[in-house]
Amino acid sequence: MRRLLPLFLFVCVPASAQISPVVLPDSVVVTASRLPQSARTVGQAIRVVTAAEIAALPVASVDELLRGRAGADVLSRGPFGVQSDFTIRGSTFNGILLLIDGVRFNDPMTGHFLSDFPIPLSEIVRVELLRGPAAAEYGADAVGGVIHIQTQAGLAAPLGEPDGAGGRGTISGGSYGLAMGDAAAWASVGGARYTAAAAYAEANGQTIPSLKTLPDGVTPEPATARAGFERGAATVGLRQQVGSMTLSARAAFDAREFDAVRFYTSFASDTAREQTQTLWLQAALEGVAGRTLWRVQAGARRHEDTYRYNPSASANEHTTRQATLTAHARRVVSNTVSLHAGADALARDIASNNMGDHGDVVGGAWGGATLRIADATLNARLRADYAEAYGFELTPAIDAIWNASPTVDLRAAVGRSVRAPTFVERYFNTVAPRPNQDLGNPDLTAERAWSAEVGTDAYLIRARDARLTLRATLFYRDVDNLIDFARSSPNAVFFADNLRNVQTTGGEAEVSAYRTLGRVGLSADVGYTYLDATIDGLAEDVQAKYALTSARHLVQAHLHASLGRIGVGVQSVARTPDSDVIDAYMVHNVRAAFALPLTGVDARLTLEVRNLLDEDYADLFAPMPGRWWLFGARMAF
């Protein structure tokens, strides 16, 4: 398994008078305010995905996990988490903020690298998905929403549990030389928690028929694309008491090499190969002083990318570095009022043989209050930022929720957001630009947006053996100077520009249900998202590259059924794009598992089929694989 195999073998609330940094139950979230808060006191749409749900899904990476969850539109370029773009509510892929245990992970070069995730799926405890702007808490880039990954040694990690150890892992193989494994182990010793995890995957890849029709009616040579890849990741982490405080830290590394045919272009001559490496370090110190909960966090990311368009082309080589420091606190003033405030700083740079050497520094501070009146909660926040790319910006936000009954919540939110252009958007250069190629623009200004939403959550059934939850949200976003690549004719380059005004209106509907009857268990999570996006002030002959690639209609479903030792899970995505460049499609992934009769160990044999119906489809330019078979085993102890 070549270079990366040794990597895998190496590591085989409402405001109240009492607060504490404890393990987060599903009814508590941290994404909306950075510090623990009851989900029923937040006026924005937030979903939590637990480790148990992740284990039941036919997924092998974070982007595959989010692809089937309501609210996140994931545009995959390759199989098994090789590379994907994330969008939420019609945002561009650069308008999403990804956090790892509360620390910003985004790469300053491009949002295409957001899925270069260095932490194996087996190490993840829960995922919080916040839909809607979060710039008032987190600063730039949180336009469409926030994806917050929490790990075994991070915000969701238990402390003070008895000494002991545990672990879980999967191993599988399948079509086209696929070999894949993912394992995590953890131990609690003397009140501290230590974790380690590693993942590895490789495949020769399918030969994939090219898209039937590409932009402007160009028909490329058939059967030239492949989906071969090799990727590995490893991480170690700890969380322990230090006096009255809690220290957590993590180091993680990811390396991958993959066929990148038509990831970024639509040319028949594109036979690209790409390599990336990501080093991630983070640490946090938190504590409680009376009625004040505080946390200081730091993170550092180094990313290397080598992209070769075809064997005769010179490679583009880029290295980005980013460091963040954040301090924030919340003080409970009374049973009805709490206050929070914080400040952060971000430094980033790039060294590139294509874009040159650049860097900038961003700083911000914010404050807010939570007011609880009877059955209603009001959250207000205001943030001020300064950045070289957009100067001084204020981003206010307010949300409210009314617990109308023990089972029904009504909520509303409005907020402002800002997004700075990435290094690619500002500086990407081509010596002799060809039609359809991208070209950066150093004169770009930031995009700014106002967003609003109203919604309701109905917890109709909350019994031990049954659950039924309905959610519905209407939302609207108005973006000025949206940043995108655009061209004025079929023979022109895609030039980075600010596209006047983009208005997005949409709605979300979700059903989550669970029922057990003796040995039979049934669960379902189904979501539907509708989007209507329009660009005002854009000439008829101008074509935007990414602004209208989100799905107009998006159905995402996860169904699971179990009978005794047998379980079957299905994850389905049906997508109708808001563009004639991409065809509509429906894809189903299925996993069947059989539990072995072993004592003290949860061991299961698995059979999995990706793209069950062998759908011929693509996200953006890149053709996706057809049907793919996997056989494997899972174990937890």
mmCIF file of N, CA, C and O in Angstrom, residues 573-622:
data_model
loop_
_atom_site.group_PDB
_atom_site.id
_atom_site.type_symbol
_atom_site.label_atom_id
_atom_site.label_comp_id
_atom_site.label_asym_id
_atom_site.label_seq_id
_atom_site.Cartn_x
_atom_site.Cartn_y
_atom_site.Cartn_z
ATOM 1 N N VAL A 573 -29.319 10.469 -1.940
ATOM 2 C CA VAL A 573 -29.281 11.883 -2.304
ATOM 3 C C VAL A 573 -29.918 12.039 -3.672
ATOM 4 O O VAL A 573 -29.522 11.361 -4.628
ATOM 5 N N ALA A 574 -30.920 12.906 -3.765
ATOM 6 C CA ALA A 574 -31.532 13.255 -5.047
ATOM 7 C C ALA A 574 -31.329 14.746 -5.245
ATOM 8 O O ALA A 574 -31.741 15.548 -4.408
ATOM 9 N N ARG A 575 -30.707 15.124 -6.351
ATOM 10 C CA ARG A 575 -30.274 16.504 -6.537
ATOM 11 C C ARG A 575 -30.691 17.024 -7.918
ATOM 12 O O ARG A 575 -30.383 16.413 -8.928
ATOM 13 N N THR A 576 -31.407 18.149 -7.917
ATOM 14 C CA THR A 576 -31.752 18.851 -9.152
ATOM 15 C C THR A 576 -31.084 20.212 -9.106
ATOM 16 O O THR A 576 -31.492 21.080 -8.328
ATOM 17 N N PRO A 577 -30.032 20.451 -9.893
ATOM 18 C CA PRO A 577 -29.262 21.696 -9.798
ATOM 19 C C PRO A 577 -30.022 22.900 -10.331
ATOM 20 O O PRO A 577 -30.963 22.772 -11.115
ATOM 21 N N ASP A 578 -29.583 24.072 -9.906
ATOM 22 C CA ASP A 578 -30.102 25.335 -10.417
ATOM 23 C C ASP A 578 -29.218 25.808 -11.564
ATOM 24 O O ASP A 578 -28.794 26.951 -11.611
ATOM 25 N N SER A 579 -28.908 24.892 -12.487
ATOM 26 C CA SER A 579 -28.002 25.200 -13.594
ATOM 27 C C SER A 579 -28.149 24.126 -14.651
ATOM 28 O O SER A 579 -28.390 22.952 -14.331
ATOM 29 N N ASP A 580 -28.020 24.503 -15.934
ATOM 30 C CA ASP A 580 -28.088 23.509 -16.999
ATOM 31 C C ASP A 580 -26.740 22.872 -17.292
ATOM 32 O O ASP A 580 -26.610 22.048 -18.193
ATOM 33 N N VAL A 581 -25.701 23.249 -16.520
ATOM 34 C CA VAL A 581 -24.380 22.663 -16.699
ATOM 35 C C VAL A 581 -24.323 21.256 -16.112
ATOM 36 O O VAL A 581 -23.603 20.380 -16.596
ATOM 37 N N ILE A 582 -25.116 20.998 -15.063
ATOM 38 C CA ILE A 582 -25.077 19.733 -14.355
ATOM 39 C C ILE A 582 -26.429 19.049 -14.477
ATOM 40 O O ILE A 582 -27.472 19.691 -14.321
ATOM 41 N N ASP A 583 -26.441 17.751 -14.745
ATOM 42 C CA ASP A 583 -27.680 16.998 -14.830
ATOM 43 C C ASP A 583 -28.188 16.637 -13.435
ATOM 44 O O ASP A 583 -27.415 16.495 -12.488
ATOM 45 N N ALA A 584 -29.505 16.464 -13.332
ATOM 46 C CA ALA A 584 -30.097 15.964 -12.096
ATOM 47 C C ALA A 584 -29.734 14.489 -11.918
ATOM 48 O O ALA A 584 -29.489 13.768 -12.887
ATOM 49 N N TYR A 585 -29.695 14.034 -10.667
ATOM 50 C CA TYR A 585 -29.369 12.628 -10.423
ATOM 51 C C TYR A 585 -29.909 12.178 -9.075
ATOM 52 O O TYR A 585 -30.308 12.989 -8.227
ATOM 53 N N MET A 586 -29.913 10.863 -8.876
ATOM 54 C CA MET A 586 -30.280 10.249 -7.604
ATOM 55 C C MET A 586 -29.301 9.107 -7.344
ATOM 56 O O MET A 586 -29.117 8.228 -8.188
ATOM 57 N N VAL A 587 -28.669 9.126 -6.168
ATOM 58 C CA VAL A 587 -27.654 8.135 -5.831
ATOM 59 C C VAL A 587 -27.994 7.494 -4.487
ATOM 60 O O VAL A 587 -28.375 8.189 -3.535
ATOM 61 N N HIS A 588 -27.839 6.162 -4.427
ATOM 62 C CA HIS A 588 -28.124 5.415 -3.197
ATOM 63 C C HIS A 588 -26.889 4.622 -2.787
ATOM 64 O O HIS A 588 -26.301 3.913 -3.602
ATOM 65 N N ASN A 589 -26.508 4.727 -1.517
ATOM 66 C CA ASN A 589 -25.469 3.888 -0.918
ATOM 67 C C ASN A 589 -26.126 3.000 0.132
ATOM 68 O O ASN A 589 -26.934 3.481 0.940
ATOM 69 N N VAL A 590 -25.773 1.715 0.141
ATOM 70 C CA VAL A 590 -26.417 0.748 1.026
ATOM 71 C C VAL A 590 -25.362 -0.025 1.797
ATOM 72 O O VAL A 590 -24.329 -0.412 1.230
ATOM 73 N N ARG A 591 -25.621 -0.241 3.091
ATOM 74 C CA ARG A 591 -24.738 -1.084 3.899
ATOM 75 C C ARG A 591 -25.590 -2.070 4.702
ATOM 76 O O ARG A 591 -26.541 -1.678 5.388
ATOM 77 N N ALA A 592 -25.234 -3.353 4.616
ATOM 78 C CA ALA A 592 -25.855 -4.388 5.432
ATOM 79 C C ALA A 592 -24.819 -4.913 6.418
ATOM 80 O O ALA A 592 -23.650 -5.096 6.052
ATOM 81 N N ALA A 593 -25.234 -5.150 7.661
ATOM 82 C CA ALA A 593 -24.307 -5.614 8.707
ATOM 83 C C ALA A 593 -24.914 -6.793 9.452
ATOM 84 O O ALA A 593 -26.125 -6.834 9.702
ATOM 85 N N PHE A 594 -24.053 -7.742 9.800
ATOM 86 C CA PHE A 594 -24.461 -8.904 10.592
ATOM 87 C C PHE A 594 -23.611 -8.959 11.844
ATOM 88 O O PHE A 594 -22.374 -9.029 11.770
ATOM 89 N N ALA A 595 -24.252 -8.893 13.023
ATOM 90 C CA ALA A 595 -23.551 -8.894 14.302
ATOM 91 C C ALA A 595 -23.155 -10.317 14.681
ATOM 92 O O ALA A 595 -23.988 -11.241 14.685
ATOM 93 N N LEU A 596 -21.880 -10.494 15.009
ATOM 94 C CA LEU A 596 -21.376 -11.803 15.416
ATOM 95 C C LEU A 596 -21.685 -12.062 16.875
ATOM 96 O O LEU A 596 -21.654 -11.143 17.705
ATOM 97 N N PRO A 597 -21.955 -13.298 17.250
ATOM 98 C CA PRO A 597 -22.312 -13.620 18.645
ATOM 99 C C PRO A 597 -21.078 -13.713 19.539
ATOM 100 O O PRO A 597 -20.687 -14.802 19.992
ATOM 101 N N LEU A 598 -20.441 -12.575 19.811
ATOM 102 C CA LEU A 598 -19.257 -12.517 20.659
ATOM 103 C C LEU A 598 -19.582 -11.770 21.946
ATOM 104 O O LEU A 598 -20.362 -10.816 21.947
ATOM 105 N N THR A 599 -18.958 -12.173 23.044
ATOM 106 C CA THR A 599 -19.204 -11.565 24.345
ATOM 107 C C THR A 599 -18.228 -10.426 24.593
ATOM 108 O O THR A 599 -17.021 -10.581 24.420
ATOM 109 N N GLY A 600 -18.757 -9.271 24.985
ATOM 110 C CA GLY A 600 -17.919 -8.131 25.339
ATOM 111 C C GLY A 600 -17.401 -7.339 24.166
ATOM 112 O O GLY A 600 -16.677 -6.350 24.358
ATOM 113 N N VAL A 601 -17.723 -7.746 22.952
ATOM 114 C CA VAL A 601 -17.249 -7.059 21.759
ATOM 115 C C VAL A 601 -18.406 -6.921 20.783
ATOM 116 O O VAL A 601 -19.155 -7.883 20.553
ATOM 117 N N ASP A 602 -18.569 -5.741 20.227
ATOM 118 C CA ASP A 602 -19.548 -5.532 19.169
ATOM 119 C C ASP A 602 -18.825 -5.701 17.841
ATOM 120 O O ASP A 602 -18.116 -4.813 17.375
ATOM 121 N N ALA A 603 -18.986 -6.875 17.234
ATOM 122 C CA ALA A 603 -18.301 -7.186 15.981
ATOM 123 C C ALA A 603 -19.339 -7.470 14.906
ATOM 124 O O ALA A 603 -20.292 -8.228 15.137
ATOM 125 N N ARG A 604 -19.140 -6.891 13.727
ATOM 126 C CA ARG A 604 -20.110 -7.038 12.645
ATOM 127 C C ARG A 604 -19.391 -7.226 11.315
ATOM 128 O O ARG A 604 -18.380 -6.578 11.055
ATOM 129 N N LEU A 605 -19.939 -8.093 10.496
ATOM 130 C CA LEU A 605 -19.508 -8.228 9.110
ATOM 131 C C LEU A 605 -20.382 -7.322 8.252
ATOM 132 O O LEU A 605 -21.595 -7.226 8.484
ATOM 133 N N THR A 606 -19.795 -6.694 7.254
ATOM 134 C CA THR A 606 -20.541 -5.720 6.465
ATOM 135 C C THR A 606 -20.419 -5.986 4.973
ATOM 136 O O THR A 606 -19.396 -6.461 4.486
ATOM 137 N N LEU A 607 -21.483 -5.667 4.268
ATOM 138 C CA LEU A 607 -21.520 -5.658 2.803
ATOM 139 C C LEU A 607 -22.071 -4.310 2.389
ATOM 140 O O LEU A 607 -23.137 -3.897 2.855
ATOM 141 N N GLU A 608 -21.354 -3.619 1.517
ATOM 142 C CA GLU A 608 -21.747 -2.260 1.155
ATOM 143 C C GLU A 608 -21.701 -2.094 -0.364
ATOM 144 O O GLU A 608 -20.813 -2.635 -1.033
ATOM 145 N N VAL A 609 -22.656 -1.347 -0.870
ATOM 146 C CA VAL A 609 -22.701 -1.030 -2.290
ATOM 147 C C VAL A 609 -22.834 0.481 -2.433
ATOM 148 O O VAL A 609 -23.813 1.063 -1.960
ATOM 149 N N ARG A 610 -21.845 1.109 -3.080
ATOM 150 C CA ARG A 610 -21.928 2.531 -3.385
ATOM 151 C C ARG A 610 -22.553 2.706 -4.766
ATOM 152 O O ARG A 610 -22.283 1.938 -5.680
ATOM 153 N N ASN A 611 -23.381 3.726 -4.914
ATOM 154 C CA ASN A 611 -24.061 4.007 -6.180
ATOM 155 C C ASN A 611 -24.776 2.740 -6.662
ATOM 156 O O ASN A 611 -24.469 2.181 -7.722
ATOM 157 N N LEU A 612 -25.724 2.307 -5.871
ATOM 158 C CA LEU A 612 -26.394 1.028 -6.061
ATOM 159 C C LEU A 612 -26.943 0.851 -7.478
ATOM 160 O O LEU A 612 -26.823 -0.230 -8.066
ATOM 161 N N LEU A 613 -27.530 1.892 -8.041
ATOM 162 C CA LEU A 613 -28.169 1.785 -9.350
ATOM 163 C C LEU A 613 -27.231 2.161 -10.487
ATOM 164 O O LEU A 613 -27.660 2.312 -11.628
ATOM 165 N N ASP A 614 -25.940 2.328 -10.187
ATOM 166 C CA ASP A 614 -24.924 2.614 -11.206
ATOM 167 C C ASP A 614 -25.268 3.880 -11.998
ATOM 168 O O ASP A 614 -25.187 3.920 -13.221
ATOM 169 N N GLU A 615 -25.636 4.934 -11.248
ATOM 170 C CA GLU A 615 -26.032 6.202 -11.862
ATOM 171 C C GLU A 615 -24.828 6.872 -12.523
ATOM 172 O O GLU A 615 -23.741 6.944 -11.954
ATOM 173 N N ASP A 616 -25.038 7.395 -13.730
ATOM 174 C CA ASP A 616 -24.023 8.176 -14.442
ATOM 175 C C ASP A 616 -24.241 9.639 -14.078
ATOM 176 O O ASP A 616 -25.188 10.272 -14.544
ATOM 177 N N TYR A 617 -23.371 10.179 -13.219
ATOM 178 C CA TYR A 617 -23.621 11.525 -12.713
ATOM 179 C C TYR A 617 -22.310 12.247 -12.445
ATOM 180 O O TYR A 617 -21.231 11.655 -12.468
ATOM 181 N N ALA A 618 -22.436 13.545 -12.185
ATOM 182 C CA ALA A 618 -21.263 14.361 -11.882
ATOM 183 C C ALA A 618 -21.686 15.563 -11.069
ATOM 184 O O ALA A 618 -22.811 16.058 -11.184
ATOM 185 N N ASP A 619 -20.785 16.005 -10.199
ATOM 186 C CA ASP A 619 -20.912 17.282 -9.517
ATOM 187 C C ASP A 619 -19.927 18.239 -10.173
ATOM 188 O O ASP A 619 -18.726 17.972 -10.222
ATOM 189 N N LEU A 620 -20.433 19.372 -10.681
ATOM 190 C CA LEU A 620 -19.600 20.305 -11.430
ATOM 191 C C LEU A 620 -18.997 19.580 -12.634
ATOM 192 O O LEU A 620 -19.689 18.904 -13.367
ATOM 193 N N PHE A 621 -17.677 19.641 -12.831
ATOM 194 C CA PHE A 621 -17.076 19.067 -14.028
ATOM 195 C C PHE A 621 -16.705 17.591 -13.853
ATOM 196 O O PHE A 621 -16.611 16.851 -14.821
ATOM 197 N N ALA A 622 -16.432 17.163 -12.628
ATOM 198 C CA ALA A 622 -15.797 15.867 -12.403
ATOM 199 C C ALA A 622 -16.800 14.716 -12.465
ATOM 200 O O ALA A 622 -17.771 14.690 -11.715
#
